[in-house]
């Protein structure tokens, strides 16, 4: 009877250890951020690999459409990592609407990340334009200086979904032909532009956020207080229109430094061993 009990206990312990090991393998096998990026381009610049391992290719529109500019290389870019400032210092602009085509071969949830910085104009209403995705306006009246100021990194983050031959973005649905057409639309104020962009598989919480900008945070808090002060229906209408105009703005949250820390995965294995060894010792003495 004791031998049967000992065998059962050993089997249970070994089964628990096996499940823990399999769980650790599954978590460690999850694709990294760089592996989830399916397409990335440094507009107006050369190839670059950022601190997250994302490889931005050289601009495929070089010599074909628009004009490349490296005017911003003389300026430090706020909110960006020092190693990745080049992604905001170079840009491509055009005197008319222009864009890029991104092939999508698999269904799923994706994120389009658009990188901007204003390195030339020193006031708002000097450069204002829209961004379209397969005909859907995903960024309306983008005024980079008005959003974040001069020589400051700004990311526009656009979640989208491709399923059963349909593209869903911002509550709108259209037929999908296998390519994302990202267009920067000519407006009344100067020329549209883009500094860098990429498309990745995943959700909003998977996107690395820019570094904090105390001045920007303070301004956003003041705007919220003003909206609350207005009260009544006008305040609610203004809040709704603002949220629809700026669906996802570059946030102050920085990447979690412990996101890639696998030390916690070893804890359950150590506990299991700690339970197994004394149990085995006791069974051997029976």
Coordinates of C-alpha atoms in Angstrom, one line a residue:
X1 CA 0.0 0.0 0.0
X2 CA 2.8 2.3 0.9
X3 CA 4.6 1.6 -2.4
X4 CA 1.4 2.4 -4.3
X5 CA 1.0 5.7 -2.5
X6 CA 4.6 6.6 -3.1
X7 CA 4.3 5.9 -6.8
X8 CA 1.2 8.1 -7.0
X9 CA 2.8 10.9 -5.2
X10 CA 5.9 10.7 -7.4
X11 CA 3.8 10.7 -10.6
X12 CA 1.8 13.7 -9.4
X13 CA 5.0 15.6 -8.6
X14 CA 6.6 14.8 -11.9
X15 CA 3.4 15.8 -13.7
X16 CA 3.4 19.1 -12.0
X17 CA 7.0 19.7 -12.9
X18 CA 6.3 18.8 -16.5
X19 CA 3.4 21.2 -16.7
X20 CA 5.6 24.0 -15.3
X21 CA 8.4 23.3 -17.7
X22 CA 5.9 23.4 -20.7
X23 CA 4.4 26.6 -19.5
X24 CA 7.9 28.2 -19.3
X25 CA 8.7 27.0 -22.8
X26 CA 5.5 28.5 -24.2
X27 CA 6.1 31.9 -22.6
X28 CA 9.7 32.0 -23.6
X29 CA 8.8 31.0 -27.2
X30 CA 6.5 34.1 -27.6
X31 CA 7.7 36.3 -30.5
X32 CA 9.6 39.4 -29.6
X33 CA 8.5 42.9 -30.5
X34 CA 10.9 43.0 -33.5
X35 CA 9.7 39.6 -34.7
X36 CA 6.1 40.9 -34.7
X37 CA 7.0 43.9 -37.0
X38 CA 6.2 42.9 -40.6
X39 CA 7.2 46.1 -42.3
X40 CA 9.2 49.2 -41.2
X41 CA 10.7 52.2 -43.2
X42 CA 12.9 55.1 -42.2
X43 CA 11.3 57.7 -44.5
X44 CA 13.9 60.0 -46.1
X45 CA 16.7 58.1 -44.5
X46 CA 18.9 55.0 -44.5
X47 CA 18.3 51.7 -42.8
X48 CA 18.3 51.7 -39.0
X49 CA 17.7 49.2 -36.2
X50 CA 16.2 50.8 -33.1
X51 CA 16.7 49.9 -29.4
X52 CA 13.8 47.5 -29.6
X53 CA 15.4 45.5 -32.4
X54 CA 13.0 46.8 -35.1
X55 CA 14.8 47.1 -38.4
X56 CA 13.7 50.1 -40.5
X57 CA 14.6 49.7 -44.1
X58 CA 15.9 52.5 -46.3
X59 CA 13.1 54.6 -47.9
X60 CA 11.8 52.7 -51.0
X61 CA 10.5 56.0 -52.4
X62 CA 14.0 57.4 -52.7
X63 CA 14.4 58.8 -56.2
X64 CA 10.8 57.9 -57.1
X65 CA 8.4 60.2 -55.3
X66 CA 8.6 63.2 -53.0
X67 CA 11.7 64.7 -51.4
X68 CA 13.9 63.5 -48.6
X69 CA 15.1 65.9 -46.0
X70 CA 17.7 65.5 -43.2
X71 CA 17.2 69.1 -42.0
X72 CA 16.5 67.7 -38.5
X73 CA 19.8 66.0 -37.9
X74 CA 21.2 69.3 -36.5
X75 CA 18.5 69.2 -33.7
X76 CA 18.2 67.0 -30.7
X77 CA 14.7 65.3 -30.6
X78 CA 12.9 65.3 -27.3
X79 CA 11.1 62.2 -26.1
X80 CA 13.1 59.8 -28.3
X81 CA 16.0 57.6 -27.3
X82 CA 19.4 59.1 -28.2
X83 CA 20.1 56.0 -30.4
X84 CA 16.9 56.4 -32.3
X85 CA 16.7 60.2 -32.9
X86 CA 17.6 59.6 -36.6
X87 CA 14.1 58.2 -37.0
X88 CA 12.6 61.6 -36.3
X89 CA 15.4 63.7 -37.8
X90 CA 14.9 62.6 -41.4
X91 CA 11.7 62.8 -43.3
X92 CA 10.0 62.5 -46.7
X93 CA 7.5 65.2 -47.9
X94 CA 5.7 65.9 -51.1
X95 CA 3.8 68.8 -52.7
X96 CA 0.9 66.5 -53.2
X97 CA -0.7 63.4 -51.6
X98 CA 1.8 60.5 -51.4
X99 CA 2.1 57.3 -49.5
X100 CA 3.4 53.7 -49.0
X101 CA 1.9 50.3 -49.7
X102 CA 2.3 47.6 -47.0
X103 CA 1.6 43.9 -48.0
X104 CA -0.4 42.0 -45.4
X105 CA -0.4 38.2 -46.0
X106 CA -2.1 37.0 -42.8
X107 CA -5.4 37.8 -41.0
X108 CA -5.2 39.2 -37.5
X109 CA -4.9 42.4 -35.4
X110 CA -2.3 44.9 -36.4
X111 CA -0.9 48.3 -35.3
X112 CA 0.2 51.0 -37.6
X113 CA 2.8 53.3 -35.9
X114 CA 3.5 56.7 -37.6
X115 CA 6.5 58.7 -36.4
X116 CA 6.6 62.5 -36.7
X117 CA 8.5 65.6 -35.5
X118 CA 8.4 69.2 -36.5
X119 CA 11.9 70.4 -37.1
X120 CA 11.2 73.4 -39.4
X121 CA 8.1 75.4 -38.4
X122 CA 8.0 77.2 -35.0
X123 CA 4.3 77.8 -34.7
X124 CA 1.0 76.0 -35.3
X125 CA -1.1 76.2 -38.4
X126 CA 2.0 76.0 -40.6
X127 CA 1.8 72.4 -41.6
X128 CA -1.6 70.6 -41.3
X129 CA -2.6 67.4 -43.1
X130 CA -4.6 64.1 -42.9
X131 CA -3.5 60.5 -42.9
X132 CA -5.6 57.9 -44.8
X133 CA -5.5 54.2 -44.6
X134 CA -7.1 52.4 -47.6
X135 CA -9.4 55.5 -48.0
X136 CA -10.3 55.8 -44.3
X137 CA -9.1 59.0 -42.5
X138 CA -7.3 57.7 -39.5
X139 CA -5.6 61.0 -38.5
X140 CA -7.5 64.2 -39.1
X141 CA -5.9 67.7 -39.3
X142 CA -2.5 66.7 -37.9
X143 CA -0.6 69.7 -36.7
X144 CA 2.6 68.3 -35.2
X145 CA 3.8 71.6 -33.6
X146 CA 0.4 72.1 -32.1
X147 CA 0.4 68.6 -30.6
X148 CA 3.9 68.5 -29.1
X149 CA 5.9 71.6 -30.1
X150 CA 9.2 71.9 -32.0
X151 CA 11.8 69.1 -32.4
X152 CA 9.8 66.7 -30.3
X153 CA 8.9 63.1 -31.2
X154 CA 5.2 62.3 -31.8
X155 CA 3.7 58.9 -32.6
X156 CA 0.3 58.4 -34.1
X157 CA -0.8 54.8 -33.3
X158 CA -3.6 53.3 -35.4
X159 CA -5.0 49.8 -34.5
X160 CA -6.6 47.8 -37.3
X161 CA -7.9 44.4 -38.1
X162 CA -7.8 42.2 -41.2
X163 CA -10.3 39.3 -41.2
X164 CA -12.2 37.4 -44.0
X165 CA -11.1 39.8 -46.7
X166 CA -12.2 42.9 -44.7
X167 CA -10.3 45.8 -43.2
X168 CA -11.6 47.2 -40.0
X169 CA -10.2 50.5 -38.7
X170 CA -11.8 53.2 -36.4
X171 CA -15.2 51.5 -36.6
X172 CA -15.2 51.5 -40.4
X173 CA -15.1 48.4 -42.7
X174 CA -13.9 48.0 -46.3
X175 CA -12.8 45.3 -48.7
X176 CA -9.2 44.4 -48.3
X177 CA -7.0 43.4 -51.3
X178 CA -3.9 42.3 -49.4
X179 CA -2.2 45.7 -49.2
X180 CA -2.4 48.6 -46.7
X181 CA -2.3 52.0 -48.6
X182 CA -0.9 54.6 -46.1
X183 CA -1.5 58.0 -47.6
X184 CA -0.4 61.4 -46.3
X185 CA -3.0 63.9 -47.7
X186 CA -2.1 67.3 -49.0
X187 CA -4.0 70.0 -47.1
X188 CA -4.3 73.8 -47.1
X189 CA -1.2 74.3 -44.9
X190 CA 2.2 73.3 -46.5
X191 CA 3.1 69.7 -47.5
X192 CA 2.3 66.4 -45.9
X193 CA 5.3 64.4 -44.5
X194 CA 6.4 61.3 -42.5
X195 CA 9.5 60.6 -40.6
X196 CA 9.2 56.8 -40.1
X197 CA 6.5 54.2 -39.9
X198 CA 6.0 50.5 -39.2
X199 CA 3.3 47.9 -39.0
X200 CA 3.3 45.1 -36.4
X201 CA 1.1 42.3 -35.3
X202 CA -0.5 42.9 -31.9
X203 CA -2.5 45.3 -29.8
X204 CA -2.1 48.9 -28.5
X205 CA -0.4 47.7 -25.3
X206 CA 2.3 46.0 -27.3
X207 CA 3.6 49.3 -28.8
X208 CA 6.6 50.9 -27.2
X209 CA 5.7 54.4 -25.9
X210 CA 7.8 57.5 -26.1
X211 CA 9.6 59.1 -23.2
X212 CA 7.7 61.4 -20.9
X213 CA 7.3 65.1 -21.8
X214 CA 6.5 67.1 -18.6
X215 CA 5.5 70.2 -20.6
X216 CA 3.1 68.2 -22.8
X217 CA 1.5 66.4 -19.8
X218 CA 0.9 69.7 -18.0
X219 CA -0.8 71.2 -21.1
X220 CA -3.0 68.2 -21.5
X221 CA -4.0 68.4 -17.8
X222 CA -4.9 72.1 -18.3
X223 CA -7.0 71.3 -21.3
X224 CA -8.9 68.7 -19.4
X225 CA -9.5 71.1 -16.5
X226 CA -10.8 73.8 -19.0
X227 CA -13.2 71.2 -20.5
X228 CA -14.5 70.2 -17.1
X229 CA -14.9 73.9 -16.1
X230 CA -17.2 74.6 -19.1
X231 CA -19.6 72.0 -17.8
X232 CA -23.0 71.1 -19.3
X233 CA -23.5 69.8 -22.9
X234 CA -20.9 72.0 -24.4
X235 CA -18.1 70.4 -22.4
X236 CA -19.3 66.9 -23.2
X237 CA -19.5 67.8 -27.0
X238 CA -16.0 69.2 -26.9
X239 CA -14.6 66.2 -25.1
X240 CA -16.3 63.8 -27.6
X241 CA -15.0 65.8 -30.6
X242 CA -11.5 65.9 -29.2
X243 CA -11.4 62.1 -28.6
X244 CA -12.6 61.3 -32.1
X245 CA -10.1 63.7 -33.6
X246 CA -7.2 62.3 -31.7
X247 CA -8.0 58.6 -31.2
X248 CA -4.6 57.5 -30.0
X249 CA -1.8 60.0 -29.2
X250 CA 1.8 59.3 -28.3
X251 CA 1.7 58.6 -24.6
X252 CA 4.1 59.3 -21.8
X253 CA 4.4 55.7 -20.7
X254 CA 7.9 54.2 -21.1
X255 CA 8.5 50.5 -21.8
X256 CA 8.4 48.2 -18.8
X257 CA 12.1 47.3 -18.0
X258 CA 10.9 44.1 -16.5
X259 CA 8.9 43.0 -19.5
X260 CA 11.7 40.7 -20.7
X261 CA 12.7 39.5 -17.3
X262 CA 12.3 35.7 -17.1
X263 CA 13.5 35.3 -13.5
X264 CA 9.9 35.0 -12.3
X265 CA 9.5 31.8 -14.5
X266 CA 12.1 30.0 -12.4
X267 CA 10.3 30.5 -9.1
X268 CA 7.5 27.9 -9.6
X269 CA 10.2 25.3 -10.7
X270 CA 12.3 26.0 -7.6
X271 CA 9.2 25.6 -5.4
X272 CA 8.3 22.4 -7.1
X273 CA 11.8 21.0 -6.5
X274 CA 11.7 22.2 -2.9
X275 CA 8.5 20.1 -2.4
X276 CA 9.6 17.1 -4.4
X277 CA 12.9 16.4 -2.7
X278 CA 11.6 16.3 0.9
X279 CA 8.6 14.2 -0.2
X280 CA 10.9 11.7 -2.0
X281 CA 13.2 11.6 1.1
X282 CA 10.2 10.8 3.3
X283 CA 8.9 8.1 1.0
X284 CA 12.3 6.4 0.8
X285 CA 12.3 6.1 4.6
X286 CA 8.9 4.4 4.7

